[in-house]
PDB file of C-alpha atoms in Angstrom:
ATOM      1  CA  UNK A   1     144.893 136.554 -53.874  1.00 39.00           C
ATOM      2  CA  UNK A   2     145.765 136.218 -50.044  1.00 56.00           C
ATOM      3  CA  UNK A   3     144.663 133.113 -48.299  1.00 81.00           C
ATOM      4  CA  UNK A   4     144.849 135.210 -44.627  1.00 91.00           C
ATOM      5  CA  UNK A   5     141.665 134.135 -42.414  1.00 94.00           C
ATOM      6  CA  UNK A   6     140.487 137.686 -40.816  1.00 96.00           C
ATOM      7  CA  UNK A   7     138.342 137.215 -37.780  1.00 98.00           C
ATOM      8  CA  UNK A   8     135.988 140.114 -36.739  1.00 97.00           C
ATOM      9  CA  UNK A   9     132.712 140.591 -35.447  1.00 98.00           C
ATOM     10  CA  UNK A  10     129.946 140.695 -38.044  1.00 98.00           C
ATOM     11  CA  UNK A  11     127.545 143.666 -38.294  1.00 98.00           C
ATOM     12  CA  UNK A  12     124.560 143.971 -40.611  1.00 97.00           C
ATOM     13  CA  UNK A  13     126.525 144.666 -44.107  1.00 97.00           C
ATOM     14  CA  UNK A  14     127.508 141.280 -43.669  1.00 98.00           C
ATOM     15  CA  UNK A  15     124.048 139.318 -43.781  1.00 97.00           C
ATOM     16  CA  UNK A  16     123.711 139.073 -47.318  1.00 96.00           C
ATOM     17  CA  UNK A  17     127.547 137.091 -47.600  1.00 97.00           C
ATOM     18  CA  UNK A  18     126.172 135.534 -44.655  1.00 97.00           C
ATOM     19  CA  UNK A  19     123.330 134.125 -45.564  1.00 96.00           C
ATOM     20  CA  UNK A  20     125.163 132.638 -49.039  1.00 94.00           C
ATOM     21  CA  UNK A  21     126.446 130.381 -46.861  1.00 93.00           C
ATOM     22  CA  UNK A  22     123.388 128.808 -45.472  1.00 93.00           C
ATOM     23  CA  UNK A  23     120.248 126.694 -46.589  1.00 91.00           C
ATOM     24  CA  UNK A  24     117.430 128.435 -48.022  1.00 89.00           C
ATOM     25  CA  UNK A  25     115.388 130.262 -45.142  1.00 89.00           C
ATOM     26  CA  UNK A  26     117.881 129.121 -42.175  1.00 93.00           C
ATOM     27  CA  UNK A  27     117.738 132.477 -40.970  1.00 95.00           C
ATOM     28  CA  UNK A  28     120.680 131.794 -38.945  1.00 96.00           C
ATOM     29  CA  UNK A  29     123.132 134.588 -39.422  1.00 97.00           C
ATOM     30  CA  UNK A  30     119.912 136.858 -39.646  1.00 97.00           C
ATOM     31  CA  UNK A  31     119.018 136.156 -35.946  1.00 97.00           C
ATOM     32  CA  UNK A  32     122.762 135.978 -34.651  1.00 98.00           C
ATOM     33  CA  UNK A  33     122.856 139.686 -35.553  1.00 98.00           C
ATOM     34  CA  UNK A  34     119.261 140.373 -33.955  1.00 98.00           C
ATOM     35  CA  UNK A  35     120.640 138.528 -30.601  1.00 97.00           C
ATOM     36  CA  UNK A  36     124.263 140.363 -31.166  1.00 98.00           C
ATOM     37  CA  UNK A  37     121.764 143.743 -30.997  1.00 97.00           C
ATOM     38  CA  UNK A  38     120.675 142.938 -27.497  1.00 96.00           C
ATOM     39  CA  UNK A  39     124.557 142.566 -26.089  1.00 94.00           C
ATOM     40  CA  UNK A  40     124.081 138.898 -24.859  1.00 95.00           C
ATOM     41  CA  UNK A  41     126.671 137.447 -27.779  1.00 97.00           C
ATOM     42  CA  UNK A  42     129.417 138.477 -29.496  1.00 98.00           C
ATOM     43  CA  UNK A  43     128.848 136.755 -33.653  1.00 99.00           C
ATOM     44  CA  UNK A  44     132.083 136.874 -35.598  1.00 99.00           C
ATOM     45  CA  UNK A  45     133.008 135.017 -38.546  1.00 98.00           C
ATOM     46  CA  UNK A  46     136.627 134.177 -40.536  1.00 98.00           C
ATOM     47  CA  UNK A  47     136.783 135.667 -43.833  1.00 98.00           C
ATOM     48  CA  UNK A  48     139.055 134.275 -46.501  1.00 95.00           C
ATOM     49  CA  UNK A  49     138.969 136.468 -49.693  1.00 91.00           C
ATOM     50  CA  UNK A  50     136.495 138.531 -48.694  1.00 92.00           C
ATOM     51  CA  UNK A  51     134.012 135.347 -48.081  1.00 95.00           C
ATOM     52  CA  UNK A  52     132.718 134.038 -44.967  1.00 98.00           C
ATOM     53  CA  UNK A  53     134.441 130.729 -44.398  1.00 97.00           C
ATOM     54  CA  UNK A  54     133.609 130.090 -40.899  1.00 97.00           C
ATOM     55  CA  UNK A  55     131.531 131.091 -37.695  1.00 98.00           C
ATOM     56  CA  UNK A  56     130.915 131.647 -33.728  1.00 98.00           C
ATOM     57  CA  UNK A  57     129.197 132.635 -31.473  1.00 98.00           C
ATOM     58  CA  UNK A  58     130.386 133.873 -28.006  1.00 98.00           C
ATOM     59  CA  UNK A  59     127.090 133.776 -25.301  1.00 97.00           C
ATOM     60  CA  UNK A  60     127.962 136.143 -22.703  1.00 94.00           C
ATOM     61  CA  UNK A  61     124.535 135.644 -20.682  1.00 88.00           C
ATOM     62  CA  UNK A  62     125.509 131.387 -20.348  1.00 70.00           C
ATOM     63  CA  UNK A  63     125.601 131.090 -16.389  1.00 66.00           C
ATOM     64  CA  UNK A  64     128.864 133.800 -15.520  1.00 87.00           C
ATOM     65  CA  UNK A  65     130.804 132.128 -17.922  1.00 95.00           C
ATOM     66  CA  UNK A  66     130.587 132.384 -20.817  1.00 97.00           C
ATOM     67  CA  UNK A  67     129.790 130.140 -24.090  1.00 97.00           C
ATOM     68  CA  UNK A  68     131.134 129.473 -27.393  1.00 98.00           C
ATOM     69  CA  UNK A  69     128.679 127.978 -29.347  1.00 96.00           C
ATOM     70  CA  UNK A  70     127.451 127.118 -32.775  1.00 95.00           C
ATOM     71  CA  UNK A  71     131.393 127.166 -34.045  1.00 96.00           C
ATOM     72  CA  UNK A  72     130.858 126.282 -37.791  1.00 94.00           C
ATOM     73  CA  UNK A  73     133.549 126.023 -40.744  1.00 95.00           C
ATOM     74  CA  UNK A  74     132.599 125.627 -44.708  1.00 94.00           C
ATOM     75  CA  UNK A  75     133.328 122.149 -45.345  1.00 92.00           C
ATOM     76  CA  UNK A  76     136.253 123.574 -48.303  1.00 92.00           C
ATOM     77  CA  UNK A  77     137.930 125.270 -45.099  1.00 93.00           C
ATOM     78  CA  UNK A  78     137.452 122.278 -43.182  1.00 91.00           C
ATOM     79  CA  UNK A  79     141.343 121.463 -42.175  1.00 90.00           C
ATOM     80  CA  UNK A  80     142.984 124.886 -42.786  1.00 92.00           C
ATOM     81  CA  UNK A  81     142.856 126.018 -39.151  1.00 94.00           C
ATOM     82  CA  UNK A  82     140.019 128.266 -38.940  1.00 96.00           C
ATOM     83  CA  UNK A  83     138.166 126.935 -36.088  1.00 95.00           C
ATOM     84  CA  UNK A  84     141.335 126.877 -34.487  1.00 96.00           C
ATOM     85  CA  UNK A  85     141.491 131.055 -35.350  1.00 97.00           C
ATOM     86  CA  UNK A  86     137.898 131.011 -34.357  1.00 98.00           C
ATOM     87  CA  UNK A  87     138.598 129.727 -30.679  1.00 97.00           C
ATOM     88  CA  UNK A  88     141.561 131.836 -30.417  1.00 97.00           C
ATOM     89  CA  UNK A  89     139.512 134.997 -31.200  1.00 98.00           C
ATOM     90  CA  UNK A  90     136.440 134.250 -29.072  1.00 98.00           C
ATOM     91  CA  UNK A  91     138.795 133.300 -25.729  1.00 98.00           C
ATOM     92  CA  UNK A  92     140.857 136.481 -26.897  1.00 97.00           C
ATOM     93  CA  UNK A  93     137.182 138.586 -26.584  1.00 97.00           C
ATOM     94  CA  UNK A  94     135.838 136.762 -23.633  1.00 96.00           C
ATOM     95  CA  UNK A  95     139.702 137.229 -21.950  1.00 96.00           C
ATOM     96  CA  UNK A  96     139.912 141.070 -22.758  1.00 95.00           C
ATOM     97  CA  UNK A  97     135.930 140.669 -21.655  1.00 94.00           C
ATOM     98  CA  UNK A  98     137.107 139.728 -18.002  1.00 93.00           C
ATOM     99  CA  UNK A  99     136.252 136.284 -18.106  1.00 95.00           C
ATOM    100  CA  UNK A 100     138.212 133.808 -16.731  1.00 96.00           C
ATOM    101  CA  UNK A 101     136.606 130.918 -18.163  1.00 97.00           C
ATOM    102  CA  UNK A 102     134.864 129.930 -21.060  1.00 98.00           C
ATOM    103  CA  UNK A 103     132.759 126.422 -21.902  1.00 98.00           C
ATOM    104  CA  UNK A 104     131.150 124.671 -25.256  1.00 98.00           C
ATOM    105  CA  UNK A 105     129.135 121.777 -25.436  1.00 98.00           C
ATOM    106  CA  UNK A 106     130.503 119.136 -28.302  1.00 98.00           C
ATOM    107  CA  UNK A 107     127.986 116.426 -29.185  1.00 97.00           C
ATOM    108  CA  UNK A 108     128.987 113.059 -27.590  1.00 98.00           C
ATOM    109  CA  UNK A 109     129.237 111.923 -31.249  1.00 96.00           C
ATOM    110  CA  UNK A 110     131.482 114.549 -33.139  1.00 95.00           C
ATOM    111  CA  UNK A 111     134.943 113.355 -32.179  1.00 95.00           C
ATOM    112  CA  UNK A 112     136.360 115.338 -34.729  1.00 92.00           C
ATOM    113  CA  UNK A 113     135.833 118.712 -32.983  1.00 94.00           C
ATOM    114  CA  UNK A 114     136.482 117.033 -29.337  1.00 96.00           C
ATOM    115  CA  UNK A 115     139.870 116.179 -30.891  1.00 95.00           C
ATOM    116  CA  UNK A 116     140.290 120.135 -31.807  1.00 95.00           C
ATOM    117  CA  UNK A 117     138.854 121.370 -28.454  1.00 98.00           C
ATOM    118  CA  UNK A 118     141.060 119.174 -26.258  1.00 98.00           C
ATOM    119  CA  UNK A 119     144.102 120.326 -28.640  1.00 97.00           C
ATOM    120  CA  UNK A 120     143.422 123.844 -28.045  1.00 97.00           C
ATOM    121  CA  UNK A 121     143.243 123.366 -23.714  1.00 98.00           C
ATOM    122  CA  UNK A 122     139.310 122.446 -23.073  1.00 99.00           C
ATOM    123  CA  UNK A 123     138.650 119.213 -20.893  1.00 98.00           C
ATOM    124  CA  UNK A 124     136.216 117.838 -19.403  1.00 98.00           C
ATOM    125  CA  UNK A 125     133.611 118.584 -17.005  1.00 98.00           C
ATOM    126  CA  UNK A 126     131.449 115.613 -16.536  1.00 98.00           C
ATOM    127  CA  UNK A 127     128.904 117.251 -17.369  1.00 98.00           C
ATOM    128  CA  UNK A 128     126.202 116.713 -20.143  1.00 98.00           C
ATOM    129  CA  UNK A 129     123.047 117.883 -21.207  1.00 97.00           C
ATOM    130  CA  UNK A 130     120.714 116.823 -24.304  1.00 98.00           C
ATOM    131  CA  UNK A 131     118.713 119.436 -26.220  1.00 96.00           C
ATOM    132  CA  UNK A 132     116.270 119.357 -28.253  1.00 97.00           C
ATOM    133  CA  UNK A 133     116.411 121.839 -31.288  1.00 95.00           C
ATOM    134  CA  UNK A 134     114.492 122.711 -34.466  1.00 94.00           C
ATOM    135  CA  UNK A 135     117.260 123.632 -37.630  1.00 93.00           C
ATOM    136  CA  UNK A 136     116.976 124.031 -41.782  1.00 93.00           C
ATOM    137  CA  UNK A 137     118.239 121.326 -43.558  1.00 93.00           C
ATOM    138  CA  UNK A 138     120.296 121.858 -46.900  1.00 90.00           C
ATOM    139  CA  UNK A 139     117.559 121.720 -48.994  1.00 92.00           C
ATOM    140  CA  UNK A 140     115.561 124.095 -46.792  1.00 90.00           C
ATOM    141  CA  UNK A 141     113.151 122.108 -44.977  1.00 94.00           C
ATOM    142  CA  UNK A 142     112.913 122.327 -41.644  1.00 94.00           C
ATOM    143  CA  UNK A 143     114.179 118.773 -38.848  1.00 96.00           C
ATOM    144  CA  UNK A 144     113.952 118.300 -35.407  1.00 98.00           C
ATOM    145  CA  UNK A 145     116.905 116.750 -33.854  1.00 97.00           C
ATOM    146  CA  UNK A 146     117.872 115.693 -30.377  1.00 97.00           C
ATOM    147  CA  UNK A 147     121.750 116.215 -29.317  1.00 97.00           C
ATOM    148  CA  UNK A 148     123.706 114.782 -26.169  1.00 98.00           C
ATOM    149  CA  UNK A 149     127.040 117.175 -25.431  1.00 98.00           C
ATOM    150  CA  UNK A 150     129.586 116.978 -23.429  1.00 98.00           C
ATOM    151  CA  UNK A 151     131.049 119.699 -21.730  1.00 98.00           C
ATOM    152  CA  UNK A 152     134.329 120.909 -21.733  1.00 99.00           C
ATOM    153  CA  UNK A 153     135.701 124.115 -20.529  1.00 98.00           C
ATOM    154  CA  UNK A 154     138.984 126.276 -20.481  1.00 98.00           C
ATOM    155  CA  UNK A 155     140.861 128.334 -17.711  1.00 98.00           C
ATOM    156  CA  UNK A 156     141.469 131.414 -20.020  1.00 97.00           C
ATOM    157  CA  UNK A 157     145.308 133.359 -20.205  1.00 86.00           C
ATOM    158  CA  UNK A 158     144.964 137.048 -19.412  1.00 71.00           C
TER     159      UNK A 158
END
């Protein structure tokens, strides 16, 4: 059994692994493909064994430059560098892409993935904004929660 992480974008023969990896009726991987339809993001995930262990999103319609968002990694890959492969693939795409640039938003909070982001060459702009979202909670109910981020961006190699 190989422990390789393969990054690639998803397509649709992925939502059902997908979606094992989500609370009941999140939806989430379900409408990253619909939005990946309309060209505005890129959705790729890390696959360990043939399972989804991780996941981006790269919004190419985010003011010129674009923005990785909604990185997630299964809490049993927590650690083993995929979020690290994750970045590298989605700056690789936005690079060959034409970008220069690319920015994320890390709540003011999570210190954990600041630490990774300013590892892996994002600082600081100063900038913050709060948003306001609705998600699925692990036992499928649906929360509101408010979230302050900071952002950080990254001069992209090409």
């Amino acid at each position: 059994m190989s422990d390789e992480i393969v990054i690639r974008r998803c397509d649709d023969a992925d939502l059902a692994a997908l979606e094992m990896t989500e609370p009941p009726g999140a939806g989430v991987a379900r409408s990253h493909l619909q939005h990946q339809a309309t060209g505005k993001i890129v959705y790729a995930a890390a696959w360990q064994t043939h399972q989804p262990v991780g996941a981006v999103v790269l919004d190419l319609a985010s003011n010129h430059t674009p923005e990785l968002k909604h990185l997630f990694v299964q809490e049993a890959a927590r650690g083993a560098g995929v979020g690290t492969v994750l970045c590298a693939w989605t700056e690789s795409y936005a690079a060959q892409a034409g970008f220069d640039k690319i920015y994320l938003g890390v709540g003011v909070e999570n210190q954990g993935a600041r630490r990774l982001y300013e590892r892996l060459g994002f600082t600081p702009t100063g900038q913050t904004t709060t948003t306001t979202y609705q998600y699925v909670d692990d036992d499928g109910r649906k929360q509101w929660a408010t979230e302050t981020d900071d952002i950080l961006e990254k001069t992209l190699a090409r």
